[in-house]
mmCIF file of C-alpha atoms in Angstrom:
data_model
loop_
_atom_site.group_PDB
_atom_site.id
_atom_site.type_symbol
_atom_site.label_atom_id
_atom_site.label_comp_id
_atom_site.label_asym_id
_atom_site.label_seq_id
_atom_site.Cartn_x
_atom_site.Cartn_y
_atom_site.Cartn_z
ATOM 1 C CA UNK A 11 163.104 118.830 -148.339
ATOM 2 C CA UNK A 12 160.979 121.462 -150.081
ATOM 3 C CA UNK A 13 160.428 125.076 -149.082
ATOM 4 C CA UNK A 14 157.306 124.319 -147.019
ATOM 5 C CA UNK A 15 159.166 121.925 -144.740
ATOM 6 C CA UNK A 16 161.962 124.476 -144.518
ATOM 7 C CA UNK A 17 159.393 127.041 -143.387
ATOM 8 C CA UNK A 18 158.468 124.844 -140.426
ATOM 9 C CA UNK A 19 162.126 124.548 -139.406
ATOM 10 C CA UNK A 20 162.670 128.313 -139.748
ATOM 11 C CA UNK A 21 159.570 129.118 -137.699
ATOM 12 C CA UNK A 22 160.781 126.696 -135.031
ATOM 13 C CA UNK A 23 164.305 128.087 -134.672
ATOM 14 C CA UNK A 24 164.107 131.731 -135.719
ATOM 15 C CA UNK A 25 161.937 134.741 -134.948
ATOM 16 C CA UNK A 26 162.529 136.424 -138.328
ATOM 17 C CA UNK A 27 159.039 135.421 -139.483
ATOM 18 C CA UNK A 28 157.215 136.392 -136.288
ATOM 19 C CA UNK A 29 154.821 139.177 -137.240
ATOM 20 C CA UNK A 30 155.762 141.193 -134.142
ATOM 21 C CA UNK A 31 159.432 141.161 -135.187
ATOM 22 C CA UNK A 32 158.637 142.096 -138.792
ATOM 23 C CA UNK A 33 156.334 144.929 -137.784
ATOM 24 C CA UNK A 34 159.024 146.305 -135.468
ATOM 25 C CA UNK A 35 161.595 146.067 -138.278
ATOM 26 C CA UNK A 36 159.268 147.754 -140.774
ATOM 27 C CA UNK A 37 159.250 144.766 -143.144
ATOM 28 C CA UNK A 38 155.623 143.880 -142.514
ATOM 29 C CA UNK A 39 152.510 146.038 -142.378
ATOM 30 C CA UNK A 40 149.297 144.901 -140.785
ATOM 31 C CA UNK A 41 146.277 147.000 -139.942
ATOM 32 C CA UNK A 42 144.962 146.648 -136.434
ATOM 33 C CA UNK A 43 147.926 144.565 -135.298
ATOM 34 C CA UNK A 44 148.135 144.322 -131.499
ATOM 35 C CA UNK A 45 150.839 142.441 -129.673
ATOM 36 C CA UNK A 46 149.722 139.522 -127.554
ATOM 37 C CA UNK A 47 151.400 138.592 -124.298
ATOM 38 C CA UNK A 48 153.595 136.162 -126.236
ATOM 39 C CA UNK A 49 154.724 138.823 -128.680
ATOM 40 C CA UNK A 50 155.347 141.453 -126.043
ATOM 41 C CA UNK A 51 158.104 139.211 -124.751
ATOM 42 C CA UNK A 52 156.645 138.866 -121.272
ATOM 43 C CA UNK A 53 157.434 135.174 -121.375
ATOM 44 C CA UNK A 54 159.362 134.624 -124.594
ATOM 45 C CA UNK A 55 162.937 133.362 -124.826
ATOM 46 C CA UNK A 56 165.520 134.667 -127.261
ATOM 47 C CA UNK A 57 165.556 132.720 -130.521
ATOM 48 C CA UNK A 58 168.356 132.306 -133.033
ATOM 49 C CA UNK A 59 167.533 135.377 -135.100
ATOM 50 C CA UNK A 60 169.823 138.336 -134.637
ATOM 51 C CA UNK A 61 172.058 137.081 -131.843
ATOM 52 C CA UNK A 62 173.816 133.797 -131.207
ATOM 53 C CA UNK A 63 172.487 131.773 -128.295
ATOM 54 C CA UNK A 64 175.419 130.982 -126.012
ATOM 55 C CA UNK A 65 173.884 127.923 -124.385
ATOM 56 C CA UNK A 66 172.965 124.424 -125.620
ATOM 57 C CA UNK A 67 169.555 123.958 -127.221
ATOM 58 C CA UNK A 68 167.497 120.790 -126.882
ATOM 59 C CA UNK A 69 165.266 120.248 -129.920
ATOM 60 C CA UNK A 70 162.662 117.496 -130.363
ATOM 61 C CA UNK A 71 161.315 116.307 -133.737
ATOM 62 C CA UNK A 72 158.357 114.243 -132.569
ATOM 63 C CA UNK A 73 157.499 112.704 -135.986
ATOM 64 C CA UNK A 74 160.981 112.682 -137.475
ATOM 65 C CA UNK A 75 160.851 110.336 -140.498
ATOM 66 C CA UNK A 76 162.463 110.502 -143.035
ATOM 67 C CA UNK A 77 164.944 112.759 -141.195
ATOM 68 C CA UNK A 78 165.496 115.672 -143.590
ATOM 69 C CA UNK A 79 164.098 118.342 -141.252
ATOM 70 C CA UNK A 80 166.029 116.781 -138.389
ATOM 71 C CA UNK A 81 169.309 117.094 -140.329
ATOM 72 C CA UNK A 82 168.471 120.687 -141.265
ATOM 73 C CA UNK A 83 167.872 121.516 -137.605
ATOM 74 C CA UNK A 84 171.233 119.985 -136.676
ATOM 75 C CA UNK A 85 172.926 122.197 -139.265
ATOM 76 C CA UNK A 86 171.189 125.362 -138.089
ATOM 77 C CA UNK A 87 172.036 124.995 -134.393
ATOM 78 C CA UNK A 88 175.775 124.473 -134.881
ATOM 79 C CA UNK A 89 176.339 127.880 -133.280
ATOM 80 C CA UNK A 90 174.884 126.600 -129.989
ATOM 81 C CA UNK A 91 177.650 124.513 -128.362
ATOM 82 C CA UNK A 92 176.546 121.190 -126.877
ATOM 83 C CA UNK A 93 173.116 121.207 -128.513
ATOM 84 C CA UNK A 94 171.133 118.083 -129.325
ATOM 85 C CA UNK A 95 168.320 117.032 -131.653
ATOM 86 C CA UNK A 96 166.078 114.135 -130.640
ATOM 87 C CA UNK A 97 163.965 112.371 -133.250
ATOM 88 C CA UNK A 98 161.040 110.072 -132.469
ATOM 89 C CA UNK A 99 159.046 107.754 -134.739
ATOM 90 C CA UNK A 100 156.852 104.783 -133.888
ATOM 91 C CA UNK A 101 157.535 102.860 -137.102
ATOM 92 C CA UNK A 102 160.620 100.635 -137.191
ATOM 93 C CA UNK A 103 160.782 100.761 -140.989
ATOM 94 C CA UNK A 104 160.552 104.564 -141.059
ATOM 95 C CA UNK A 105 163.162 104.765 -138.303
ATOM 96 C CA UNK A 106 165.534 102.639 -140.386
ATOM 97 C CA UNK A 107 165.120 105.120 -143.258
ATOM 98 C CA UNK A 108 165.791 108.019 -140.874
ATOM 99 C CA UNK A 109 168.954 106.360 -139.551
ATOM 100 C CA UNK A 110 170.276 105.933 -143.094
ATOM 101 C CA UNK A 111 169.574 109.576 -143.947
ATOM 102 C CA UNK A 112 171.255 110.852 -140.775
ATOM 103 C CA UNK A 113 174.287 108.614 -141.263
ATOM 104 C CA UNK A 114 174.761 109.681 -144.876
ATOM 105 C CA UNK A 115 174.289 113.382 -144.203
ATOM 106 C CA UNK A 116 175.594 113.823 -140.675
ATOM 107 C CA UNK A 117 178.222 111.086 -140.186
ATOM 108 C CA UNK A 118 179.752 110.003 -143.490
ATOM 109 C CA UNK A 119 181.834 112.718 -145.137
ATOM 110 C CA UNK A 120 182.040 110.813 -148.437
ATOM 111 C CA UNK A 121 178.277 110.681 -148.925
ATOM 112 C CA UNK A 122 177.287 114.046 -147.445
ATOM 113 C CA UNK A 123 178.748 116.071 -150.306
ATOM 114 C CA UNK A 124 180.046 118.686 -147.865
ATOM 115 C CA UNK A 125 183.471 119.913 -146.852
ATOM 116 C CA UNK A 126 185.208 118.154 -143.989
ATOM 117 C CA UNK A 127 185.139 121.158 -141.665
ATOM 118 C CA UNK A 128 181.366 121.550 -142.104
ATOM 119 C CA UNK A 129 180.740 117.893 -141.305
ATOM 120 C CA UNK A 130 182.899 118.129 -138.187
ATOM 121 C CA UNK A 131 180.978 121.201 -137.086
ATOM 122 C CA UNK A 132 177.613 119.423 -137.277
ATOM 123 C CA UNK A 133 179.093 116.458 -135.394
ATOM 124 C CA UNK A 134 179.284 118.782 -132.389
ATOM 125 C CA UNK A 135 175.482 118.567 -132.339
ATOM 126 C CA UNK A 136 174.241 115.276 -130.904
ATOM 127 C CA UNK A 137 171.473 113.428 -132.746
ATOM 128 C CA UNK A 138 169.387 110.858 -130.869
ATOM 129 C CA UNK A 139 166.727 108.667 -132.475
ATOM 130 C CA UNK A 140 164.082 106.764 -130.514
ATOM 131 C CA UNK A 141 161.742 104.189 -132.043
ATOM 132 C CA UNK A 142 158.847 104.979 -129.715
ATOM 133 C CA UNK A 143 155.280 106.239 -129.710
ATOM 134 C CA UNK A 144 155.338 110.029 -130.003
ATOM 135 C CA UNK A 145 152.048 110.357 -128.120
ATOM 136 C CA UNK A 146 153.600 108.914 -124.943
ATOM 137 C CA UNK A 147 157.282 109.729 -125.452
ATOM 138 C CA UNK A 148 158.922 110.844 -122.218
ATOM 139 C CA UNK A 149 156.262 109.338 -119.962
ATOM 140 C CA UNK A 150 157.850 105.887 -120.129
ATOM 141 C CA UNK A 151 161.463 104.741 -119.608
ATOM 142 C CA UNK A 152 163.620 105.429 -122.679
ATOM 143 C CA UNK A 153 164.519 101.853 -123.577
ATOM 144 C CA UNK A 154 164.370 102.123 -127.376
ATOM 145 C CA UNK A 155 167.292 104.381 -128.330
ATOM 146 C CA UNK A 156 167.854 103.329 -131.946
ATOM 147 C CA UNK A 157 170.667 105.726 -132.842
ATOM 148 C CA UNK A 158 173.091 108.153 -131.209
ATOM 149 C CA UNK A 159 175.505 110.223 -133.272
ATOM 150 C CA UNK A 160 178.214 109.785 -130.625
ATOM 151 C CA UNK A 161 178.098 106.005 -131.112
ATOM 152 C CA UNK A 162 177.962 106.363 -134.901
ATOM 153 C CA UNK A 163 180.975 108.674 -134.895
ATOM 154 C CA UNK A 164 182.901 106.284 -132.644
ATOM 155 C CA UNK A 165 182.229 103.453 -135.090
ATOM 156 C CA UNK A 166 183.142 105.603 -138.110
ATOM 157 C CA UNK A 167 186.525 106.439 -136.578
ATOM 158 C CA UNK A 168 187.400 102.790 -135.873
ATOM 159 C CA UNK A 169 185.742 100.963 -138.776
ATOM 160 C CA UNK A 170 188.040 102.282 -141.489
ATOM 161 C CA UNK A 171 186.812 101.207 -144.929
ATOM 162 C CA UNK A 172 184.518 98.527 -143.497
ATOM 163 C CA UNK A 173 180.943 99.674 -144.096
ATOM 164 C CA UNK A 174 178.946 96.976 -142.317
ATOM 165 C CA UNK A 175 179.169 96.043 -138.663
ATOM 166 C CA UNK A 176 180.063 92.500 -137.700
ATOM 167 C CA UNK A 177 178.304 90.688 -134.869
ATOM 168 C CA UNK A 178 180.626 91.915 -132.116
ATOM 169 C CA UNK A 179 180.428 95.514 -133.378
ATOM 170 C CA UNK A 180 176.625 95.393 -133.287
ATOM 171 C CA UNK A 181 176.755 94.046 -129.742
ATOM 172 C CA UNK A 182 179.067 96.896 -128.684
ATOM 173 C CA UNK A 183 176.725 99.389 -130.343
ATOM 174 C CA UNK A 184 173.690 98.035 -128.460
ATOM 175 C CA UNK A 185 175.585 98.165 -125.175
ATOM 176 C CA UNK A 186 176.733 101.727 -125.783
ATOM 177 C CA UNK A 187 173.199 102.815 -126.736
ATOM 178 C CA UNK A 188 171.859 101.314 -123.517
ATOM 179 C CA UNK A 189 174.472 103.250 -121.553
ATOM 180 C CA UNK A 190 173.573 106.557 -123.200
ATOM 181 C CA UNK A 191 169.846 105.892 -122.823
ATOM 182 C CA UNK A 192 170.359 105.154 -119.127
ATOM 183 C CA UNK A 193 172.346 108.377 -118.744
ATOM 184 C CA UNK A 194 169.490 110.395 -120.289
ATOM 185 C CA UNK A 195 166.976 108.730 -117.989
ATOM 186 C CA UNK A 196 169.071 109.300 -114.861
ATOM 187 C CA UNK A 197 169.607 112.930 -115.833
ATOM 188 C CA UNK A 198 165.831 113.441 -116.027
ATOM 189 C CA UNK A 199 165.272 111.609 -112.746
ATOM 190 C CA UNK A 200 167.798 113.848 -111.036
ATOM 191 C CA UNK A 201 166.288 116.989 -112.550
ATOM 192 C CA UNK A 202 162.725 116.074 -111.592
ATOM 193 C CA UNK A 203 163.357 114.129 -108.378
ATOM 194 C CA UNK A 204 160.906 116.300 -106.447
ATOM 195 C CA UNK A 205 157.238 116.061 -107.525
ATOM 196 C CA UNK A 206 156.945 119.851 -107.350
ATOM 197 C CA UNK A 207 159.681 120.157 -110.005
ATOM 198 C CA UNK A 208 158.213 117.557 -112.357
ATOM 199 C CA UNK A 209 156.368 119.431 -115.119
ATOM 200 C CA UNK A 210 154.402 116.456 -116.400
ATOM 201 C CA UNK A 211 150.710 116.614 -115.612
ATOM 202 C CA UNK A 212 150.701 112.912 -114.722
ATOM 203 C CA UNK A 213 153.644 113.393 -112.369
ATOM 204 C CA UNK A 214 156.086 111.248 -114.342
ATOM 205 C CA UNK A 215 158.651 112.374 -116.915
ATOM 206 C CA UNK A 216 161.641 110.290 -118.037
ATOM 207 C CA UNK A 217 163.347 112.812 -120.317
ATOM 208 C CA UNK A 218 164.656 116.336 -119.868
ATOM 209 C CA UNK A 219 162.406 118.968 -121.394
ATOM 210 C CA UNK A 220 163.087 120.664 -124.718
ATOM 211 C CA UNK A 221 163.604 124.263 -125.850
ATOM 212 C CA UNK A 222 162.001 123.593 -129.234
ATOM 213 C CA UNK A 223 159.516 120.936 -130.359
ATOM 214 C CA UNK A 224 158.481 120.211 -133.943
ATOM 215 C CA UNK A 225 155.244 118.233 -134.386
ATOM 216 C CA UNK A 226 154.998 117.533 -138.129
ATOM 217 C CA UNK A 227 152.003 115.311 -137.515
ATOM 218 C CA UNK A 228 150.842 112.327 -139.510
ATOM 219 C CA UNK A 229 147.968 113.453 -141.714
ATOM 220 C CA UNK A 230 145.871 112.555 -144.753
ATOM 221 C CA UNK A 231 148.548 114.136 -147.047
ATOM 222 C CA UNK A 232 145.791 115.624 -149.198
ATOM 223 C CA UNK A 233 147.922 118.749 -149.699
ATOM 224 C CA UNK A 234 150.714 116.730 -151.317
ATOM 225 C CA UNK A 235 149.407 116.684 -154.865
ATOM 226 C CA UNK A 236 151.842 114.088 -156.150
ATOM 227 C CA UNK A 237 150.757 111.685 -153.416
ATOM 228 C CA UNK A 238 147.128 112.430 -154.197
ATOM 229 C CA UNK A 239 147.667 111.743 -157.895
ATOM 230 C CA UNK A 240 149.253 108.386 -157.073
ATOM 231 C CA UNK A 241 146.431 107.563 -154.672
ATOM 232 C CA UNK A 242 143.749 108.433 -157.216
ATOM 233 C CA UNK A 243 145.520 106.313 -159.830
ATOM 234 C CA UNK A 244 145.464 103.347 -157.447
ATOM 235 C CA UNK A 245 141.762 103.935 -156.785
ATOM 236 C CA UNK A 246 141.030 104.014 -160.504
ATOM 237 C CA UNK A 247 142.981 100.800 -161.065
ATOM 238 C CA UNK A 248 141.103 99.141 -158.211
ATOM 239 C CA UNK A 249 137.775 100.411 -159.576
ATOM 240 C CA UNK A 250 138.480 98.819 -162.959
ATOM 241 C CA UNK A 251 139.129 95.460 -161.302
ATOM 242 C CA UNK A 252 136.260 95.514 -158.804
ATOM 243 C CA UNK A 253 133.692 97.640 -160.634
ATOM 244 C CA UNK A 254 133.425 100.076 -157.710
ATOM 245 C CA UNK A 255 133.382 103.832 -158.234
ATOM 246 C CA UNK A 256 134.490 105.519 -154.981
ATOM 247 C CA UNK A 257 135.713 109.112 -154.999
ATOM 248 C CA UNK A 258 136.500 109.127 -151.280
ATOM 249 C CA UNK A 259 140.181 109.847 -150.675
ATOM 250 C CA UNK A 260 140.097 109.618 -146.868
ATOM 251 C CA UNK A 261 137.085 107.886 -145.361
ATOM 252 C CA UNK A 262 135.431 109.490 -142.294
ATOM 253 C CA UNK A 263 136.584 106.750 -139.907
ATOM 254 C CA UNK A 264 140.222 107.174 -140.968
ATOM 255 C CA UNK A 265 139.926 110.967 -140.713
ATOM 256 C CA UNK A 266 138.572 110.668 -137.163
ATOM 257 C CA UNK A 267 141.538 108.451 -136.238
ATOM 258 C CA UNK A 268 143.984 110.984 -137.685
ATOM 259 C CA UNK A 269 142.400 113.899 -135.827
ATOM 260 C CA UNK A 270 142.574 111.976 -132.558
ATOM 261 C CA UNK A 271 146.233 111.104 -133.213
ATOM 262 C CA UNK A 272 147.071 114.727 -134.049
ATOM 263 C CA UNK A 273 145.508 115.946 -130.808
ATOM 264 C CA UNK A 274 147.541 113.439 -128.799
ATOM 265 C CA UNK A 275 150.753 114.357 -130.643
ATOM 266 C CA UNK A 276 150.459 118.119 -130.101
ATOM 267 C CA UNK A 277 149.573 117.540 -126.437
ATOM 268 C CA UNK A 278 152.569 115.225 -126.024
ATOM 269 C CA UNK A 279 154.957 117.676 -127.669
ATOM 270 C CA UNK A 280 153.731 120.558 -125.525
ATOM 271 C CA UNK A 281 154.086 118.460 -122.357
ATOM 272 C CA UNK A 282 157.784 118.017 -123.166
ATOM 273 C CA UNK A 283 158.332 121.738 -123.866
ATOM 274 C CA UNK A 284 160.135 123.997 -121.392
ATOM 275 C CA UNK A 285 158.359 127.130 -120.153
ATOM 276 C CA UNK A 286 159.201 129.851 -122.655
ATOM 277 C CA UNK A 287 159.866 127.239 -125.336
ATOM 278 C CA UNK A 288 158.515 127.107 -128.898
ATOM 279 C CA UNK A 289 156.413 124.397 -130.559
ATOM 280 C CA UNK A 290 155.566 124.308 -134.259
ATOM 281 C CA UNK A 291 152.612 122.180 -135.367
ATOM 282 C CA UNK A 292 152.457 121.370 -139.082
ATOM 283 C CA UNK A 293 150.806 119.039 -141.603
ATOM 284 C CA UNK A 294 150.765 118.598 -145.376
ATOM 285 C CA UNK A 295 146.976 118.555 -145.335
ATOM 286 C CA UNK A 296 144.562 121.236 -146.528
ATOM 287 C CA UNK A 297 141.856 120.047 -144.138
ATOM 288 C CA UNK A 298 140.696 122.554 -141.522
ATOM 289 C CA UNK A 299 139.841 119.607 -139.256
ATOM 290 C CA UNK A 300 143.509 118.572 -139.188
ATOM 291 C CA UNK A 301 144.929 122.098 -138.975
ATOM 292 C CA UNK A 302 143.135 125.121 -137.522
ATOM 293 C CA UNK A 303 140.673 122.969 -135.581
ATOM 294 C CA UNK A 304 143.531 121.117 -133.885
ATOM 295 C CA UNK A 305 145.256 124.383 -132.947
ATOM 296 C CA UNK A 306 142.009 125.950 -131.712
ATOM 297 C CA UNK A 307 141.189 122.838 -129.656
ATOM 298 C CA UNK A 308 144.619 122.809 -128.057
ATOM 299 C CA UNK A 309 144.651 126.510 -127.207
ATOM 300 C CA UNK A 310 141.324 126.010 -125.451
ATOM 301 C CA UNK A 311 142.682 123.004 -123.538
ATOM 302 C CA UNK A 312 146.070 124.472 -122.526
ATOM 303 C CA UNK A 313 145.883 127.788 -120.650
ATOM 304 C CA UNK A 314 149.690 128.017 -120.643
ATOM 305 C CA UNK A 315 149.814 127.912 -124.470
ATOM 306 C CA UNK A 316 149.622 130.948 -126.735
ATOM 307 C CA UNK A 317 149.859 131.478 -130.473
ATOM 308 C CA UNK A 318 152.863 133.323 -131.926
ATOM 309 C CA UNK A 319 151.617 134.861 -135.218
ATOM 310 C CA UNK A 320 153.971 134.307 -138.164
ATOM 311 C CA UNK A 321 153.991 135.320 -141.815
ATOM 312 C CA UNK A 322 156.147 134.320 -144.789
ATOM 313 C CA UNK A 323 154.861 137.109 -147.019
ATOM 314 C CA UNK A 324 157.484 139.267 -148.733
ATOM 315 C CA UNK A 325 155.202 142.026 -150.003
ATOM 316 C CA UNK A 326 154.218 143.769 -146.740
ATOM 317 C CA UNK A 327 150.887 141.996 -146.822
ATOM 318 C CA UNK A 328 149.530 139.675 -144.168
ATOM 319 C CA UNK A 329 147.288 137.836 -146.606
ATOM 320 C CA UNK A 330 149.386 136.339 -149.377
ATOM 321 C CA UNK A 331 152.661 135.988 -151.188
ATOM 322 C CA UNK A 332 151.963 136.791 -154.839
ATOM 323 C CA UNK A 333 153.964 136.079 -157.966
ATOM 324 C CA UNK A 334 153.007 136.802 -161.563
ATOM 325 C CA UNK A 335 151.260 133.477 -161.997
ATOM 326 C CA UNK A 336 150.280 132.150 -158.606
ATOM 327 C CA UNK A 337 149.652 132.639 -154.921
ATOM 328 C CA UNK A 338 152.049 130.637 -152.745
ATOM 329 C CA UNK A 339 151.314 131.707 -149.191
ATOM 330 C CA UNK A 340 148.088 132.615 -147.413
ATOM 331 C CA UNK A 341 147.080 133.185 -143.830
ATOM 332 C CA UNK A 342 145.058 130.407 -142.208
ATOM 333 C CA UNK A 343 141.551 130.850 -140.886
ATOM 334 C CA UNK A 344 143.169 131.526 -137.495
ATOM 335 C CA UNK A 345 145.067 134.813 -137.754
ATOM 336 C CA UNK A 346 148.802 134.265 -137.513
ATOM 337 C CA UNK A 347 148.781 130.687 -138.817
ATOM 338 C CA UNK A 348 150.210 129.882 -142.251
ATOM 339 C CA UNK A 349 149.083 127.962 -145.295
ATOM 340 C CA UNK A 350 151.140 127.205 -148.397
ATOM 341 C CA UNK A 351 149.062 126.672 -151.529
ATOM 342 C CA UNK A 352 149.957 123.605 -153.637
ATOM 343 C CA UNK A 353 150.820 124.007 -157.313
ATOM 344 C CA UNK A 354 151.167 121.256 -159.894
ATOM 345 C CA UNK A 355 153.679 123.157 -161.995
ATOM 346 C CA UNK A 356 156.840 125.020 -161.077
ATOM 347 C CA UNK A 357 156.719 128.758 -160.521
ATOM 348 C CA UNK A 358 159.099 131.591 -161.218
ATOM 349 C CA UNK A 359 160.376 131.133 -157.660
ATOM 350 C CA UNK A 360 161.814 127.756 -158.590
ATOM 351 C CA UNK A 361 160.849 124.054 -158.637
ATOM 352 C CA UNK A 362 160.939 123.707 -154.821
ATOM 353 C CA UNK A 363 158.049 126.129 -154.360
ATOM 354 C CA UNK A 364 154.452 124.973 -154.600
ATOM 355 C CA UNK A 365 155.192 121.242 -154.631
ATOM 356 C CA UNK A 366 152.684 120.597 -151.849
ATOM 357 C CA UNK A 367 150.151 122.241 -149.602
ATOM 358 C CA UNK A 368 151.280 122.855 -146.056
ATOM 359 C CA UNK A 369 149.982 124.310 -142.802
ATOM 360 C CA UNK A 370 151.899 125.490 -139.748
ATOM 361 C CA UNK A 371 151.197 127.213 -136.460
ATOM 362 C CA UNK A 372 153.744 128.462 -133.926
ATOM 363 C CA UNK A 373 152.926 128.110 -130.227
ATOM 364 C CA UNK A 374 154.753 129.088 -127.065
ATOM 365 C CA UNK A 375 154.537 127.820 -123.499
ATOM 366 C CA UNK A 376 154.110 130.665 -121.051
ATOM 367 C CA UNK A 377 156.323 130.965 -118.006
ATOM 368 C CA UNK A 378 159.847 131.539 -119.373
ATOM 369 C CA UNK A 379 161.917 134.681 -118.961
ATOM 370 C CA UNK A 380 163.017 136.514 -122.065
ATOM 371 C CA UNK A 381 166.785 136.774 -122.403
ATOM 372 C CA UNK A 382 168.221 140.145 -123.362
#
């Protein structure tokens, strides 16, 4: 996971990069800065910045593959007893990759490369993985629970040196997953038994709502320069064979499909967010259509949504993070959103910086009460 993905996780869980917090602390200067209702704390919950939250947090990673951000979130909320991270992905193959990553990093002490006490600490955070459509997750019964860390830990304790499950072990795992999935569904049904308490606009919600939601949406990946180089190489190879000469990286029809998907994903994530909760929308695209336009569209559609301005600048400037040889961070065309500028070569900040372009925006659902 590079620094841009880490920025999305930090914006989701912490308020250290909120411009209102940095202005108050004197670490950020911005002319004409006025606090919005979100920033004034009229609705905003406490985040994990300066004080430890003494209650469980429910976090949703709506497009979780390959699972690196999900594992990072699990690490960072260890201080919140009884917390859980739920990952969702529609692709079975991508979900299988995510399960392997979570098992190696979160379950198996021999492959995680961490000390035993640290692994045990993260095991106190439950990880649930659903192979379902993120655009409709929570509006249908949760019948596709693909992984639960409780079940994985139970198997790890009893399996000994045996790595693979036999037929009976797989059957026990499926049964246990069904039990836990049923428990989650019944918990939501009990919570939202009265229509007046059900927060879903369509009157039906099969999962408890979340304190934090990360929507790292599927995109054209045009900000990931390594992917773009590989894609262009494939196009050139195809052109040699077919005699065609197309310079189109993402055709208009595919772009329209992506924009529609991104709108449905951000709307789905916000539907599952508690009042006062935080949602971070991000992509590895440089396209305004897939970034600022999506955020602007959603803010116009959702009157209970507001933007929380953030900045990752370290030089008391709202516009950019400068080094001797490059600009890494810039503000998006919507004030308070963030863009990371891609760089082909490493910078003095290290090889993790500038690997890909990235966009993120932090939103909050109005209606919560700020905790003191």
